[in-house]
Coordinates of C-alpha atoms in Angstrom, one line a residue:
D1 CA 188.8 176.3 118.2
L2 CA 187.9 173.9 121.4
D3 CA 184.9 174.6 123.4
M4 CA 186.7 173.2 126.8
K5 CA 183.3 173.3 128.5
R6 CA 182.4 170.2 126.7
L7 CA 186.1 168.5 126.3
T8 CA 188.5 167.0 128.2
V9 CA 192.3 167.3 128.4
P10 CA 192.8 163.6 128.3
E11 CA 190.1 163.6 125.2
T12 CA 192.0 166.4 123.4
D13 CA 195.1 165.0 124.3
L14 CA 194.3 161.2 122.5
L15 CA 192.7 163.2 119.5
Y16 CA 196.1 165.4 118.7
D17 CA 198.2 162.2 119.3
I18 CA 196.0 160.1 117.0
L19 CA 196.5 162.7 114.0
L20 CA 200.0 164.4 114.7
S21 CA 202.0 163.1 117.6
G22 CA 205.1 161.3 115.9
N23 CA 205.6 158.9 112.7
S24 CA 202.9 156.8 113.4
S25 CA 200.3 159.4 113.3
R26 CA 198.1 159.6 110.7
F27 CA 198.7 162.9 109.0
Y28 CA 202.6 161.8 108.8
L29 CA 201.9 158.3 107.6
E30 CA 199.6 159.5 104.8
M31 CA 200.7 162.6 103.8
S32 CA 204.4 162.3 104.6
E33 CA 205.2 158.6 104.0
R34 CA 202.5 157.6 101.6
R35 CA 202.5 160.6 99.3
G36 CA 206.0 162.2 100.0
L37 CA 203.8 165.8 100.5
F38 CA 206.0 167.0 103.3
Y39 CA 209.0 165.8 105.8
D40 CA 207.3 166.8 108.9
V41 CA 203.8 167.9 110.0
S42 CA 203.8 169.7 113.7
G43 CA 201.1 171.2 115.8
T44 CA 200.1 172.4 119.6
I45 CA 197.2 172.3 121.4
E46 CA 196.6 174.8 123.9
R47 CA 193.9 174.6 126.3
Y48 CA 192.2 176.6 129.2
R49 CA 188.9 175.7 131.2
N50 CA 186.8 177.3 128.6
I51 CA 188.8 177.4 125.7
G52 CA 191.6 175.5 123.5
S53 CA 192.7 175.7 120.1
F54 CA 194.1 172.6 118.0
C55 CA 196.5 173.8 115.1
F56 CA 198.8 171.9 112.8
F57 CA 201.3 173.1 110.3
F58 CA 203.1 171.8 107.6
E59 CA 204.6 173.2 104.1
V60 CA 203.9 171.9 100.8
K61 CA 205.2 172.8 97.0
E62 CA 202.6 175.4 95.5
R63 CA 201.3 173.1 93.2
D64 CA 200.4 170.4 96.0
L65 CA 198.7 172.7 98.2
L66 CA 194.6 171.7 97.0
L67 CA 196.0 167.9 97.1
A68 CA 197.5 168.5 100.8
V69 CA 194.4 170.7 101.9
D70 CA 192.1 167.8 100.5
L71 CA 194.2 165.0 102.1
A72 CA 194.1 166.9 105.8
V73 CA 190.2 167.5 105.5
R74 CA 189.8 163.8 104.7
L75 CA 192.1 162.9 107.8
L76 CA 189.9 165.0 110.4
A77 CA 186.7 164.0 108.5
E78 CA 187.6 160.2 108.8
C79 CA 187.6 161.0 112.7
K80 CA 184.1 162.3 112.8
E81 CA 183.0 159.0 111.0
E82 CA 185.4 156.1 112.1
L83 CA 185.2 154.4 115.2
L84 CA 188.3 153.5 116.1
R85 CA 189.7 150.1 117.7
P86 CA 190.6 150.7 121.3
E87 CA 193.9 149.7 120.8
D88 CA 194.5 152.5 118.2
L89 CA 193.6 155.4 120.7
M90 CA 197.3 155.8 121.1
K91 CA 196.8 155.8 125.0
A92 CA 200.1 153.8 125.9
G93 CA 202.1 157.0 127.1
Y94 CA 199.3 158.0 129.3
V95 CA 198.1 154.7 130.5
D96 CA 201.0 151.9 130.2
N97 CA 204.1 154.0 130.7
A98 CA 202.3 156.7 133.0
Y99 CA 204.9 156.2 135.6
T100 CA 207.6 157.4 133.6
L101 CA 206.2 160.9 134.6
Y102 CA 208.4 160.5 137.8
D103 CA 211.7 160.3 135.4
D104 CA 210.9 163.8 134.3
A105 CA 210.2 166.3 137.3
R106 CA 209.5 169.3 135.1
E107 CA 206.6 167.5 132.8
F108 CA 205.4 166.1 135.9
N109 CA 205.0 169.4 137.4
F110 CA 204.2 171.0 134.2
S111 CA 201.3 168.2 133.6
Y112 CA 199.6 168.1 137.3
A113 CA 199.6 172.2 137.6
Y114 CA 198.6 172.9 134.4
D115 CA 196.2 170.0 133.8
N116 CA 194.3 170.3 137.2
H117 CA 194.9 174.4 138.2
I118 CA 194.7 175.9 134.6
C119 CA 192.4 173.4 132.9
G120 CA 190.3 172.1 135.9
A121 CA 191.2 168.2 135.7
D122 CA 190.3 166.3 138.7
Y123 CA 193.8 163.7 139.2
R124 CA 195.9 164.1 142.1
T125 CA 198.0 160.9 141.8
V126 CA 199.2 159.1 138.6
E127 CA 196.6 156.6 139.2
D128 CA 194.1 158.9 138.6
R129 CA 195.6 160.4 135.5
V130 CA 195.9 156.7 134.2
K131 CA 191.9 156.2 134.9
A132 CA 190.9 159.6 133.3
Y133 CA 193.1 158.4 130.1
D134 CA 191.9 155.1 130.2
A135 CA 187.9 155.8 130.4
V136 CA 188.5 157.7 127.1
T137 CA 186.3 155.6 124.7
P138 CA 186.3 155.2 120.4
E139 CA 183.0 156.4 120.9
R140 CA 184.1 159.4 122.9
V141 CA 187.1 160.4 120.2
R142 CA 184.4 160.2 117.6
E143 CA 181.9 162.7 119.5
V144 CA 184.9 164.8 120.1
A145 CA 186.2 165.2 116.6
R146 CA 182.3 165.5 115.5
I147 CA 182.5 168.6 117.9
V148 CA 185.9 170.0 116.8
F149 CA 186.4 169.5 113.2
R150 CA 183.7 171.7 111.7
P151 CA 184.7 174.5 109.4
E152 CA 183.1 177.3 111.7
N153 CA 185.9 176.2 114.1
L154 CA 188.5 176.2 111.6
V155 CA 191.1 179.1 110.6
M156 CA 193.4 178.3 107.9
T157 CA 196.2 180.5 106.9
I158 CA 198.6 179.9 103.7
K159 CA 201.9 181.3 102.9
G160 CA 202.4 181.9 99.6
N161 CA 201.3 184.0 96.1
P162 CA 197.6 185.2 96.9
R163 CA 197.2 185.2 93.0
K164 CA 197.6 181.7 92.8
I165 CA 196.0 180.2 96.2
N166 CA 192.2 179.1 94.7
V167 CA 190.4 180.3 97.4
K168 CA 186.9 179.2 96.1
A169 CA 188.4 175.6 95.9
L170 CA 189.7 175.5 99.4
K171 CA 186.3 176.5 100.7
E172 CA 185.0 173.7 98.7
I173 CA 187.2 171.3 100.1
V174 CA 186.8 172.7 103.8
N175 CA 183.1 172.2 103.8
Q176 CA 183.3 168.5 103.2
L177 CA 183.9 168.7 106.9
N178 CA 180.2 169.4 106.8
K179 CA 179.4 166.4 105.0
T180 CA 180.6 164.1 107.9
E181 CA 178.0 164.7 110.7

């Protein structure tokens, strides 16, 4: 869950991108490339003026479930503890390459209409949007992770044989997020 009264569109976009966007995201590198637990991770981020959701999905073999959840929780916890370098904030698409929005009228219109009218963002030009994303600091990304990645904000769904899912172990793993405050 996202409390969008405390967060901004640029902050949540950057946190999402760090963790889940593309082949250089933390989830993909750790869980796919280094561990071979899954082929791909996907996710969504939905936001409104007051609430939102930050979701991700992956499929693993039954035998790898606890390991995969443990790694996912560790990656979320790292974001709550680690102070990233400014160059690791994944801003290039929003700052350096911001003008590529002009190449995609549909994306341009959607971004500005949704961000400004639905989420209450305050940018009217590409330059305003660049400033909004560029203003997000490593400290703020860490703070946003601390706000978002808490057990009480988490909903986990698992598709599988319920008799083979160790719910107690899963709860213990998820509660590790409380230790990173």
